[in-house]
Short mmCIF file of N, CA and C in Angstrom, two decimals:
data_model
loop_
_atom_site.label_atom_id
_atom_site.label_comp_id
_atom_site.label_asym_id
_atom_site.label_seq_id
_atom_site.Cartn_x
_atom_site.Cartn_y
_atom_site.Cartn_z
N UNK X 1025 96.74 99.73 99.50
CA UNK X 1025 97.15 98.32 99.57
C UNK X 1025 97.76 97.98 100.92
N UNK X 1026 98.23 98.99 101.64
CA UNK X 1026 98.88 98.72 102.92
C UNK X 1026 97.93 98.11 103.94
N UNK X 1027 96.70 98.66 104.01
CA UNK X 1027 95.75 98.14 105.00
C UNK X 1027 95.38 96.69 104.69
N UNK X 1028 95.38 96.31 103.40
CA UNK X 1028 95.06 94.93 103.03
C UNK X 1028 96.14 93.99 103.56
N UNK X 1029 97.41 94.38 103.40
CA UNK X 1029 98.51 93.54 103.87
C UNK X 1029 98.43 93.40 105.39
N UNK X 1030 98.12 94.50 106.08
CA UNK X 1030 98.01 94.44 107.53
C UNK X 1030 96.90 93.49 107.96
N UNK X 1031 95.77 93.54 107.26
CA UNK X 1031 94.66 92.66 107.60
C UNK X 1031 95.02 91.20 107.41
N UNK X 1032 95.76 90.90 106.33
CA UNK X 1032 96.16 89.51 106.08
C UNK X 1032 97.09 89.02 107.17
N UNK X 1033 98.07 89.84 107.53
CA UNK X 1033 99.01 89.43 108.58
C UNK X 1033 98.30 89.30 109.92
N UNK X 1034 97.32 90.16 110.18
CA UNK X 1034 96.58 90.10 111.44
C UNK X 1034 95.77 88.81 111.51
N UNK X 1035 95.13 88.44 110.41
CA UNK X 1035 94.37 87.19 110.37
C UNK X 1035 95.29 86.00 110.54
N UNK X 1036 96.47 86.06 109.91
CA UNK X 1036 97.41 84.94 110.01
C UNK X 1036 97.86 84.76 111.45
N UNK X 1037 98.02 85.85 112.18
CA UNK X 1037 98.43 85.74 113.59
C UNK X 1037 97.32 85.14 114.43
N UNK X 1038 96.08 85.54 114.18
CA UNK X 1038 94.97 85.02 114.98
C UNK X 1038 94.76 83.53 114.72
N UNK X 1039 94.74 83.13 113.48
CA UNK X 1039 94.48 81.72 113.14
C UNK X 1039 95.81 81.00 112.92
N UNK X 1040 96.23 80.22 113.91
CA UNK X 1040 97.49 79.50 113.79
C UNK X 1040 97.44 78.44 112.70
N UNK X 1041 96.29 77.78 112.56
CA UNK X 1041 96.19 76.72 111.56
C UNK X 1041 96.23 77.29 110.16
N UNK X 1042 95.65 78.47 109.97
CA UNK X 1042 95.60 79.06 108.64
C UNK X 1042 96.77 80.01 108.39
N UNK X 1043 97.83 79.89 109.17
CA UNK X 1043 98.97 80.79 109.00
C UNK X 1043 99.59 80.61 107.62
N UNK X 1044 99.68 79.35 107.16
CA UNK X 1044 100.25 79.11 105.83
C UNK X 1044 99.41 79.78 104.76
N UNK X 1045 98.09 79.65 104.88
CA UNK X 1045 97.20 80.28 103.90
C UNK X 1045 97.35 81.80 103.94
N UNK X 1046 97.50 82.35 105.15
CA UNK X 1046 97.69 83.79 105.28
C UNK X 1046 98.98 84.25 104.60
N UNK X 1047 100.05 83.45 104.79
CA UNK X 1047 101.32 83.82 104.17
C UNK X 1047 101.22 83.71 102.65
N UNK X 1048 100.47 82.73 102.15
CA UNK X 1048 100.28 82.62 100.70
C UNK X 1048 99.58 83.87 100.17
N UNK X 1049 98.55 84.33 100.89
CA UNK X 1049 97.86 85.55 100.48
C UNK X 1049 98.81 86.73 100.52
N UNK X 1050 99.63 86.80 101.57
CA UNK X 1050 100.57 87.91 101.71
C UNK X 1050 101.58 87.91 100.56
N UNK X 1051 102.13 86.73 100.25
CA UNK X 1051 103.11 86.64 99.17
C UNK X 1051 102.46 86.98 97.83
N UNK X 1052 101.24 86.50 97.61
CA UNK X 1052 100.56 86.79 96.35
C UNK X 1052 100.28 88.29 96.22
N UNK X 1053 99.91 88.93 97.33
CA UNK X 1053 99.66 90.38 97.30
C UNK X 1053 100.94 91.14 96.97
N UNK X 1054 102.05 90.72 97.57
CA UNK X 1054 103.34 91.39 97.30
C UNK X 1054 103.72 91.18 95.83
N UNK X 1055 103.51 89.97 95.32
CA UNK X 1055 103.84 89.70 93.92
C UNK X 1055 103.00 90.57 93.00
N UNK X 1056 101.72 90.72 93.31
CA UNK X 1056 100.86 91.57 92.48
C UNK X 1056 101.36 93.01 92.48
N UNK X 1057 101.76 93.50 93.65
CA UNK X 1057 102.26 94.88 93.75
C UNK X 1057 103.54 95.03 92.93
N UNK X 1058 104.45 94.05 93.05
CA UNK X 1058 105.72 94.13 92.32
C UNK X 1058 105.47 94.08 90.81
N UNK X 1059 104.63 93.15 90.37
CA UNK X 1059 104.37 93.03 88.94
C UNK X 1059 103.68 94.28 88.39
N UNK X 1060 102.75 94.85 89.16
CA UNK X 1060 102.07 96.07 88.70
C UNK X 1060 103.09 97.20 88.56
N UNK X 1061 104.05 97.28 89.48
CA UNK X 1061 105.08 98.32 89.40
C UNK X 1061 105.95 98.09 88.18
N UNK X 1062 106.34 96.84 87.92
CA UNK X 1062 107.17 96.54 86.75
C UNK X 1062 106.43 96.87 85.46
N UNK X 1063 105.16 96.49 85.39
CA UNK X 1063 104.37 96.78 84.18
C UNK X 1063 104.23 98.28 83.99
N UNK X 1064 104.05 99.02 85.08
CA UNK X 1064 103.93 100.48 84.98
C UNK X 1064 105.23 101.08 84.46
N UNK X 1065 106.37 100.59 84.95
CA UNK X 1065 107.66 101.10 84.48
C UNK X 1065 107.84 100.81 83.00
N UNK X 1066 107.48 99.60 82.57
CA UNK X 1066 107.62 99.24 81.16
C UNK X 1066 106.70 100.11 80.30
N UNK X 1067 105.49 100.35 80.78
CA UNK X 1067 104.54 101.16 80.02
C UNK X 1067 105.07 102.59 79.87
N UNK X 1068 105.70 103.10 80.92
CA UNK X 1068 106.25 104.46 80.83
C UNK X 1068 107.45 104.50 79.91
N UNK X 1069 108.27 103.45 79.93
CA UNK X 1069 109.49 103.44 79.12
C UNK X 1069 109.15 103.41 77.63
N UNK X 1070 108.11 102.66 77.25
CA UNK X 1070 107.79 102.53 75.83
C UNK X 1070 107.02 103.74 75.35
#
């Protein structure tokens, strides 16, 4: 997942107009990672 985040940030830097869209992708990717970790912890706990 790390290389995906790097690619999104790299694209956001290149395209100034699409920087907001790049940040939305970055935030959504981070949220997916966090939620997957939380779900994994809950699955292990139960």
